[in-house]
Coordinates of C-alpha atoms in Angstrom, one line a residue:
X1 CA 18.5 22.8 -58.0
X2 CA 18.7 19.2 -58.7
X3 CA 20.1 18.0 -61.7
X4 CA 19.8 14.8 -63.5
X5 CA 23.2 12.4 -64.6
X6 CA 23.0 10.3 -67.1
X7 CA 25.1 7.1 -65.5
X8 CA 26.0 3.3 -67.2
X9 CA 27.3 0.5 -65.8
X10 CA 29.7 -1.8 -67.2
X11 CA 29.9 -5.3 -66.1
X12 CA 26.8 -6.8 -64.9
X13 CA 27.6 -9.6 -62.8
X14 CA 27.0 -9.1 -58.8
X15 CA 28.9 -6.2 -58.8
X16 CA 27.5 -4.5 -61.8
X17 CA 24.2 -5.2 -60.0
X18 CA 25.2 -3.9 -56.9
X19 CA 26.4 -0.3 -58.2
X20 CA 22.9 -0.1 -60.4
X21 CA 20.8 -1.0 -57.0
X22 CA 23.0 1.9 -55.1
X23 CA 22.3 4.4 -58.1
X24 CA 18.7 3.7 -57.7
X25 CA 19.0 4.3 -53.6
X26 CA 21.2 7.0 -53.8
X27 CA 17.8 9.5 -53.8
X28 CA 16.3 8.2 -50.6
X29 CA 19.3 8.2 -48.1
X30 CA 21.0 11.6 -49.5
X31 CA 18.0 13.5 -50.5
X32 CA 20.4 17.0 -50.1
X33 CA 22.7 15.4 -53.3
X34 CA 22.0 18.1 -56.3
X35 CA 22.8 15.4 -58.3
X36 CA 20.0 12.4 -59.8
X37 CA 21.4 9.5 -61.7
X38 CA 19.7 8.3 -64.7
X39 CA 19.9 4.4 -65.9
X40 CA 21.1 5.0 -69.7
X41 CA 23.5 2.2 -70.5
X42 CA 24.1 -1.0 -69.6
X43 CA 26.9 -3.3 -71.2
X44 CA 28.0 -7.0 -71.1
X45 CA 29.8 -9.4 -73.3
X46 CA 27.4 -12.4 -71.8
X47 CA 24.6 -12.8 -74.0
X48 CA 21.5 -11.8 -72.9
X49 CA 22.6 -10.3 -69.3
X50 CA 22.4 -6.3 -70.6
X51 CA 19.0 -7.4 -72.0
X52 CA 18.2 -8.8 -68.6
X53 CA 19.3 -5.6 -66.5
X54 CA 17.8 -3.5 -69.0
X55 CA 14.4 -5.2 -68.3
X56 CA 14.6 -5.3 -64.5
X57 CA 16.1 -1.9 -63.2
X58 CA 15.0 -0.1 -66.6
X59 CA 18.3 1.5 -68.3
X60 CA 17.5 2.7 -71.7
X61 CA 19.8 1.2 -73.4
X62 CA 21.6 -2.5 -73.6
X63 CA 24.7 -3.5 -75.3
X64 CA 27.4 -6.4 -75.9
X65 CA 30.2 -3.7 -76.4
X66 CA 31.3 -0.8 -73.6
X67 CA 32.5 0.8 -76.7
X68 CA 29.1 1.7 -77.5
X69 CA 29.1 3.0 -73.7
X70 CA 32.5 5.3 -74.2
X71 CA 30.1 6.5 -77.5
X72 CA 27.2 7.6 -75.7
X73 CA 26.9 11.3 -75.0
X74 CA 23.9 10.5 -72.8
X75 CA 26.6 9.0 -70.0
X76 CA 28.1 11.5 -68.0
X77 CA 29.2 8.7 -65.3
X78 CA 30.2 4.9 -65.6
X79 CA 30.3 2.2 -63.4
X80 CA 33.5 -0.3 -64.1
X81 CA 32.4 -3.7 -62.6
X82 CA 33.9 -5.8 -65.4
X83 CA 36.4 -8.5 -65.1
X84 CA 40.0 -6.8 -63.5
X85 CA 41.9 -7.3 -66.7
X86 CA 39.5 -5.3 -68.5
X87 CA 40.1 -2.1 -65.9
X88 CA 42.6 -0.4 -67.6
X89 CA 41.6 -0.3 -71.3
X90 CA 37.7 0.8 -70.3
X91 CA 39.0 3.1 -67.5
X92 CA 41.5 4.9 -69.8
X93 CA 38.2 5.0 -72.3
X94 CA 35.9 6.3 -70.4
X95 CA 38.3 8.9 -69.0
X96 CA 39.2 10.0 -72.4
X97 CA 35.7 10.3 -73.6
X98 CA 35.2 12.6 -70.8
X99 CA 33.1 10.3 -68.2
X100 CA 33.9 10.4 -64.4
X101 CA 34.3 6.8 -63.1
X102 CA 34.0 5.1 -60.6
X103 CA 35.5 1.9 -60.7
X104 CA 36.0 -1.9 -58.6
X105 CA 39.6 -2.1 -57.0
X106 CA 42.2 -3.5 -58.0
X107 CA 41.7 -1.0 -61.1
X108 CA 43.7 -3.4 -63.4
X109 CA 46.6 -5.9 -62.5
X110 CA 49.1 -3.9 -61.5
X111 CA 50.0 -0.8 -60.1
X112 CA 51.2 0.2 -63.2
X113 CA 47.5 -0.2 -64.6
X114 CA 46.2 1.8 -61.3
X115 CA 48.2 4.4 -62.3
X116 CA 47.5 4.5 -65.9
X117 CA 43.7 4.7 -65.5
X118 CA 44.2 7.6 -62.4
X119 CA 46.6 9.8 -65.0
X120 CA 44.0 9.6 -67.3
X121 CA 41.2 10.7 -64.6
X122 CA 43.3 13.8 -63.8
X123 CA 43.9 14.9 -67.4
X124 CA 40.6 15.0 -68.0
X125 CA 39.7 16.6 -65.5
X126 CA 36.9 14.0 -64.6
X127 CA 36.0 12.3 -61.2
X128 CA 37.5 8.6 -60.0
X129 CA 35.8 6.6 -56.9
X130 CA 37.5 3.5 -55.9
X131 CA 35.5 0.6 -54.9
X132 CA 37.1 0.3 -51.4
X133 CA 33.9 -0.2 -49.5
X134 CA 34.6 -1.2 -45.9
X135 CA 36.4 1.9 -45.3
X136 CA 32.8 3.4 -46.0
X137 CA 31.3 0.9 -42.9
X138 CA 30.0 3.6 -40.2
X139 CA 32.1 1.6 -37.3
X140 CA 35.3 2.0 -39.0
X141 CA 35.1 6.0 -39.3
X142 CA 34.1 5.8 -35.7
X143 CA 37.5 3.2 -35.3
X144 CA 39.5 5.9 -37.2
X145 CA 38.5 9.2 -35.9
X146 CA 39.0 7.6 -31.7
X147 CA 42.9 6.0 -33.0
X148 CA 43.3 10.2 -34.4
X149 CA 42.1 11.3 -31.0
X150 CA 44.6 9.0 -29.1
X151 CA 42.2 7.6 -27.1
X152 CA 43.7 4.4 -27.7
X153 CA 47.6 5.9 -27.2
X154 CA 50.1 5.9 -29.7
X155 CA 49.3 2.7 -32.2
X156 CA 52.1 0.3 -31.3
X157 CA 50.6 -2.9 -34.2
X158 CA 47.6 -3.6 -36.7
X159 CA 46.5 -7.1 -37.4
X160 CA 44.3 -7.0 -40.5
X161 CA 42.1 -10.3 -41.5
X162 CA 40.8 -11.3 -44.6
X163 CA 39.4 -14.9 -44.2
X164 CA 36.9 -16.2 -47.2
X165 CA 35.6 -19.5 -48.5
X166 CA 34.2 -18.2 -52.0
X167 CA 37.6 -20.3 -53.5
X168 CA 37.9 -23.6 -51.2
X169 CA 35.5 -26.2 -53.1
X170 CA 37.6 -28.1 -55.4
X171 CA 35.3 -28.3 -57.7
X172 CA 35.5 -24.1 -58.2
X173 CA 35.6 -23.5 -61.6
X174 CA 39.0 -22.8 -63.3
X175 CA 37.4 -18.9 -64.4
X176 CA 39.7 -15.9 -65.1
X177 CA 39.9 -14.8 -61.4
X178 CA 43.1 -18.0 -61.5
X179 CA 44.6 -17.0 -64.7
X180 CA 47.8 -14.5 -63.5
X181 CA 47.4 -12.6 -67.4
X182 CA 43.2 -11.9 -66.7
X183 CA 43.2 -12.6 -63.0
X184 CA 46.3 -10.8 -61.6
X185 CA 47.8 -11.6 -58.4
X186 CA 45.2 -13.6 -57.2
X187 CA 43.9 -13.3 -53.6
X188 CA 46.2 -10.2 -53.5
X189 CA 44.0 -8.1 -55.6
X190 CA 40.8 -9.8 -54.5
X191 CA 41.1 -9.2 -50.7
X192 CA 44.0 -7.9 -49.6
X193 CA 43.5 -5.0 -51.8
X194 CA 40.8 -3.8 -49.7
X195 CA 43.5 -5.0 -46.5
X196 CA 45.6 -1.8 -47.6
X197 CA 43.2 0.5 -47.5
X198 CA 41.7 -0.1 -44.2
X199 CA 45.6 0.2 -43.1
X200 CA 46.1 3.5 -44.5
X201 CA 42.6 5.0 -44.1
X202 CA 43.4 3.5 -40.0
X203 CA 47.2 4.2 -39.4
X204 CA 48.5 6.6 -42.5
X205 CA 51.3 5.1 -45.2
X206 CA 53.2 2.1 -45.3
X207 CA 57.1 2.1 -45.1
X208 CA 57.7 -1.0 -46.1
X209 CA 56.9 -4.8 -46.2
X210 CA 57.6 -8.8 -46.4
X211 CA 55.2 -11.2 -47.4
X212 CA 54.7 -15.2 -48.4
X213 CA 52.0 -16.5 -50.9
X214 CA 51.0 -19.7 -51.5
X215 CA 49.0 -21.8 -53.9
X216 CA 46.9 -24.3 -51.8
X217 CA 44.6 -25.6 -54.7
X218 CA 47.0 -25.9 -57.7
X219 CA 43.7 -27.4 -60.2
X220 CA 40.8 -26.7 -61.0
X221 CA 38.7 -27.6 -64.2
X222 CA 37.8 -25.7 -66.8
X223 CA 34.0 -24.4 -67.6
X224 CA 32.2 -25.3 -70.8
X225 CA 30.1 -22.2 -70.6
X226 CA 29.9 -19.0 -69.3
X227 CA 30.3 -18.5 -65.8
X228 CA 29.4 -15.6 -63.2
X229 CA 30.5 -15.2 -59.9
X230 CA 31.9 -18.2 -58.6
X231 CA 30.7 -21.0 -60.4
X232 CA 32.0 -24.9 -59.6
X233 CA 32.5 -27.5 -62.7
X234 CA 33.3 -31.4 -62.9
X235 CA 34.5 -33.4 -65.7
X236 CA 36.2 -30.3 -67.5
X237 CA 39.8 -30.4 -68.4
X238 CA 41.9 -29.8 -65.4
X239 CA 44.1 -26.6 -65.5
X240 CA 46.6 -24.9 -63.7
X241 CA 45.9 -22.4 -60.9
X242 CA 48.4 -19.4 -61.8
X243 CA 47.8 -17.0 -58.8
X244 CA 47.4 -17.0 -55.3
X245 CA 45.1 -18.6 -52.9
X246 CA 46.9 -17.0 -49.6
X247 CA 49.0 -14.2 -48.5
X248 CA 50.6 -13.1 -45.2
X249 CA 52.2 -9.7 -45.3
X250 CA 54.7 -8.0 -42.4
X251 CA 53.8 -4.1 -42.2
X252 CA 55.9 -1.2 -41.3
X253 CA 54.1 2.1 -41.3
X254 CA 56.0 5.3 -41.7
X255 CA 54.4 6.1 -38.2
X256 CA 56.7 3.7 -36.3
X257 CA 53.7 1.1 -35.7
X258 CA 54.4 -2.5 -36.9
X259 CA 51.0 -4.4 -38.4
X260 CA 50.5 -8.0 -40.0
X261 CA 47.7 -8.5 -42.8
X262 CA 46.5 -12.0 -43.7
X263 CA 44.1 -12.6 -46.7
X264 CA 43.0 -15.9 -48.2
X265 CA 40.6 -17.0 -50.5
X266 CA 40.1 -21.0 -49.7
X267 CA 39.9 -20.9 -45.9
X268 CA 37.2 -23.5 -45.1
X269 CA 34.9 -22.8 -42.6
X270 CA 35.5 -18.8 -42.8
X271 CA 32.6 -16.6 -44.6
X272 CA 33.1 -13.2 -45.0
X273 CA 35.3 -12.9 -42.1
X274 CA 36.9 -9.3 -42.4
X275 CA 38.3 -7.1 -39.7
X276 CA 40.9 -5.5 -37.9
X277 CA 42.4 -5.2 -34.1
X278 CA 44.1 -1.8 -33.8
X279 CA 46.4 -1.6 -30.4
X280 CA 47.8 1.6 -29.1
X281 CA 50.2 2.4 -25.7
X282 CA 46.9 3.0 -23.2
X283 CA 44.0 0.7 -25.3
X284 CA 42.5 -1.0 -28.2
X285 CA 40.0 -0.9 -30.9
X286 CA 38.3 -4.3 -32.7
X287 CA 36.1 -4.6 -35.4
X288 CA 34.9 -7.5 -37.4
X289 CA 32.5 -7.1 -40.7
X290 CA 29.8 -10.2 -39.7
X291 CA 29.2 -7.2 -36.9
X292 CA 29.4 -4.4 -39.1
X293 CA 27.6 -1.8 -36.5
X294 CA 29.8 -2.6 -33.4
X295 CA 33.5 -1.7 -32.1
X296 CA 35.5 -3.1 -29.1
X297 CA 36.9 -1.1 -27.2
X298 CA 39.1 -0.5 -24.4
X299 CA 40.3 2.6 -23.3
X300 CA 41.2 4.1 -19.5
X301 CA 44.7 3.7 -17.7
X302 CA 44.4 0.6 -16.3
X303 CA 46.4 -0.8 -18.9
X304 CA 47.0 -4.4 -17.2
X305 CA 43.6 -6.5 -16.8
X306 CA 41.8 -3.5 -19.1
X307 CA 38.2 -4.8 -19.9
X308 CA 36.8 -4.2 -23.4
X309 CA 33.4 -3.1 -23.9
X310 CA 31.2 -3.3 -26.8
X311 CA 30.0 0.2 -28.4
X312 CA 27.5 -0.1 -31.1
X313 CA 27.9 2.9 -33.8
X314 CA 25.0 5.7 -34.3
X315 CA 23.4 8.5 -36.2
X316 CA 27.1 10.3 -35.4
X317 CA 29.5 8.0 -36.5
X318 CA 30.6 8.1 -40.5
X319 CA 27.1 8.2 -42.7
X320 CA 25.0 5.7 -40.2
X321 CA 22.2 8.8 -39.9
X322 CA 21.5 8.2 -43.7
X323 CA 20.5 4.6 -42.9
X324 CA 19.4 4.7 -38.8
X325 CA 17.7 6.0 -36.8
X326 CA 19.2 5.1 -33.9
X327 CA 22.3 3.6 -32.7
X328 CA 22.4 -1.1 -32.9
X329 CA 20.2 -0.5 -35.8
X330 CA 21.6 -2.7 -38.3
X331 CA 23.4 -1.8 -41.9
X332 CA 24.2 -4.8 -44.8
X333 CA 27.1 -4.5 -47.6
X334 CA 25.1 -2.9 -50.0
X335 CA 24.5 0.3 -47.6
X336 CA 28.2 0.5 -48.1
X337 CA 28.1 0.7 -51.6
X338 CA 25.1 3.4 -51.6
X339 CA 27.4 5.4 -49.5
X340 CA 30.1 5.3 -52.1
X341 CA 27.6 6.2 -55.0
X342 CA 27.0 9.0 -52.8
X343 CA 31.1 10.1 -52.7
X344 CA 30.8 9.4 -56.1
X345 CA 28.0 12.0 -57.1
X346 CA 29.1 14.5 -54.5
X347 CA 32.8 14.5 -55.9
X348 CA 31.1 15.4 -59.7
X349 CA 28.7 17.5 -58.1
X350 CA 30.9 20.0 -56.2
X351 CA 34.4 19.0 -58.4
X352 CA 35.9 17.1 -55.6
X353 CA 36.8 14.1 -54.5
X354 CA 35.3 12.4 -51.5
X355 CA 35.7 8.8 -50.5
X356 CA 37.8 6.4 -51.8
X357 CA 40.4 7.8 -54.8
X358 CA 42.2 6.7 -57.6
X359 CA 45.6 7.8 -55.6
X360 CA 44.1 5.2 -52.8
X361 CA 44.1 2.4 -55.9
X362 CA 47.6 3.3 -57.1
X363 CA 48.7 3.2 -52.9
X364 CA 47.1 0.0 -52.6
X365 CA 48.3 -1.6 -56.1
X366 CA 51.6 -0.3 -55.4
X367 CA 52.0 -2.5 -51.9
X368 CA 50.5 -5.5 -54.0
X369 CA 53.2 -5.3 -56.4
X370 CA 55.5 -5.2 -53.5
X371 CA 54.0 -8.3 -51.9
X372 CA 54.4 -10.2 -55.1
X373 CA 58.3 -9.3 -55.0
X374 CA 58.6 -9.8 -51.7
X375 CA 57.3 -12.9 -51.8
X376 CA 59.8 -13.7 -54.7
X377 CA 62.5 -12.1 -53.3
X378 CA 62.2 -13.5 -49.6
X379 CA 63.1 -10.0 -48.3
X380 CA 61.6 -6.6 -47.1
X381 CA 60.3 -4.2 -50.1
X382 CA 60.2 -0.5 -48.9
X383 CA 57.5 1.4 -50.7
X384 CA 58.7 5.3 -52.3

């Protein structure tokens, strides 16, 4: 028997519009889920914008105030796409009016925050996905479940890239993504977030760590209006930029292996470029995002002068069959993000988790926190 779910989304930039257009999906790629979302709410502070999404993609209702969300007995389920400095007060909101959530990493600005919100999620005994989407990408299942078989050996090292240019114009404008009090820690919480869970989903928990941060762009100019996404201004006063542009992290996993994760936000000439190279005593395993579908891979025992061939992922391999046919078919982000409103439904459907969690947020905000003082400190951080 399929029942319906009343679901609202809070935020409506990209993201927000990205989570409404995987709700809508959601019935065509797991046609077995017992669960139906229903568009009832909408919010956003921007004028106009929950008017706009209302309009296009139909939700029944469009409001200024998430408040007005939290309020609605309609909502069973609520999307948290706004601004990360707003994480904490709607997640602890929502969770407390009884809603399951599923919410955009880094869940707040600190572990702390990550924590807050997933306390809340357990007390009420409501659902929390993460929005930790690459570890959804059909490749890196197939990348986790061979590195679990030890057909690649025992992992010896990890190197973990998160290379974008979404931050490098100078002219980008001086939103609350740079403010350390709205923003948080920057590039941390932005990319390498998502760095930390392809670790542990790939290679298990992390010991401990050193990093360095930098600030490569110190001012940017501040907007005269409102601003989604990443939006550039000229002539505006010129402010400071309070968090980070770059990190480089040193990894020691509790498994022995050794890993190094890079992120950075103003690399020019780098779009999108996301991936990992896992190496292990007898082979290897590569994977970069622009080539979502494929793995390298070398395996055998010739260990010296050992070719590495490409494999292209299929109908077997994490959710591809949902999407494919066929394996070298290709998938896009948004596929990703159906997959995790599919986690998302399932775990209120059947009353447990699936997918990404809030304890994966409070993991992965912990380790940012540790960066940050690392980077302070000069000095290795273990993590409890």
């Amino acid at each position: 028997m399929v029942r319906t779910l009343g679901v609202a989304v809070v935020g409506f930039g990209w993201m927000g519009r990205v989570h409404t257009q995987a709700y809508a999906r959601v019935p065509h790629h797991f046609p077995g889920l017992s669960l139906r979302p229903e568009l009832v709410a909408v919010a956003d502070e921007v004028p106009g914008r929950a008017e706009e999404a209302a309009a296009q993609y139909g939700f029944a209702a469009a409001h200024r105030d998430w408040r007005e969300v939290a309020a609605d007995p309609r909502v069973r389920a609520v999307s948290i796409a706004a601004p990360n400095f707003l994480h904490r007060e709607i997640g602890l909101a929502m969770a407390e009016a009884g809603k399951h959530i599923w919410i955009e990493k880094p869940v707040g600005l600190t572990a702390e925050d990550a924590r807050a919100v997933s306390d809340a999620v357990t007390k009420a005994g409501v659902q929390g996905t993460v929005g930790f989407n690459y570890r959804n990408a059909p490749a890196v299942a197939a990348a986790r479940e061979l590195i679990a078989s030890g057909e690649i050996g025992t992992v010896t090292h990890v190197r973990i890239r998160l290379f974008s240019d979404y931050a490098a114009h100078p002219e980008g404008a001086l939103t609350w993504r740079y403010e350390r009090e709205r923003g948080g820690s920057g590039v941390l919480g932005d990319l390498a977030s998502h760095g930390v869970d392809l670790a542990r989903f790939l290679l298990g928990e992390i010991e401990a760590l050193t990093a360095d941060t930098a600030i490569f762009l110190p001012r940017r100019a501040r907007p005269t209006g409102a601003t989604a996404g990443h939006t550039r201004a000229t002539g505006g006063e010129l402010g400071p930029v309070e968090n980070e542009d770059y990190v480089n992290c040193l990894l020691r996993f509790a498994s022995g292996a050794r890993g190094v994760l890079e992120a950075c936000r103003v690399s020019v000439g780098e779009q999108n470029n996301y991936g990992f190279e896992v190496h292990g005593t007898k082979g290897a395993v590569f994977w970069d995002f622009r080539r979502m579908g494929e793995l390298g891979v070398s395996r055998g025992t010739s260990y010296q002068d050992q070719p590495v061939g490409t494999v292209y992922v299929g109908p077997g391999d994490g959710e591809y069959a949902a999407f494919q046919p066929g394996s070298a078919n290709s998938m896009g982000y948004d596929d990703l993000k159906v997959i995790e409103a599919h986690h998302f439904l399932r775990s209120i459907a059947e009353n447990t988790p699936y997918g990404a969690t809030l304890a994966d947020a409070v993991h992965s905000a912990a380790a940012l926190d540790a960066m940050s003082r690392s980077a302070e400190r000069g000095a290795w951080v273990p993590l409890a």
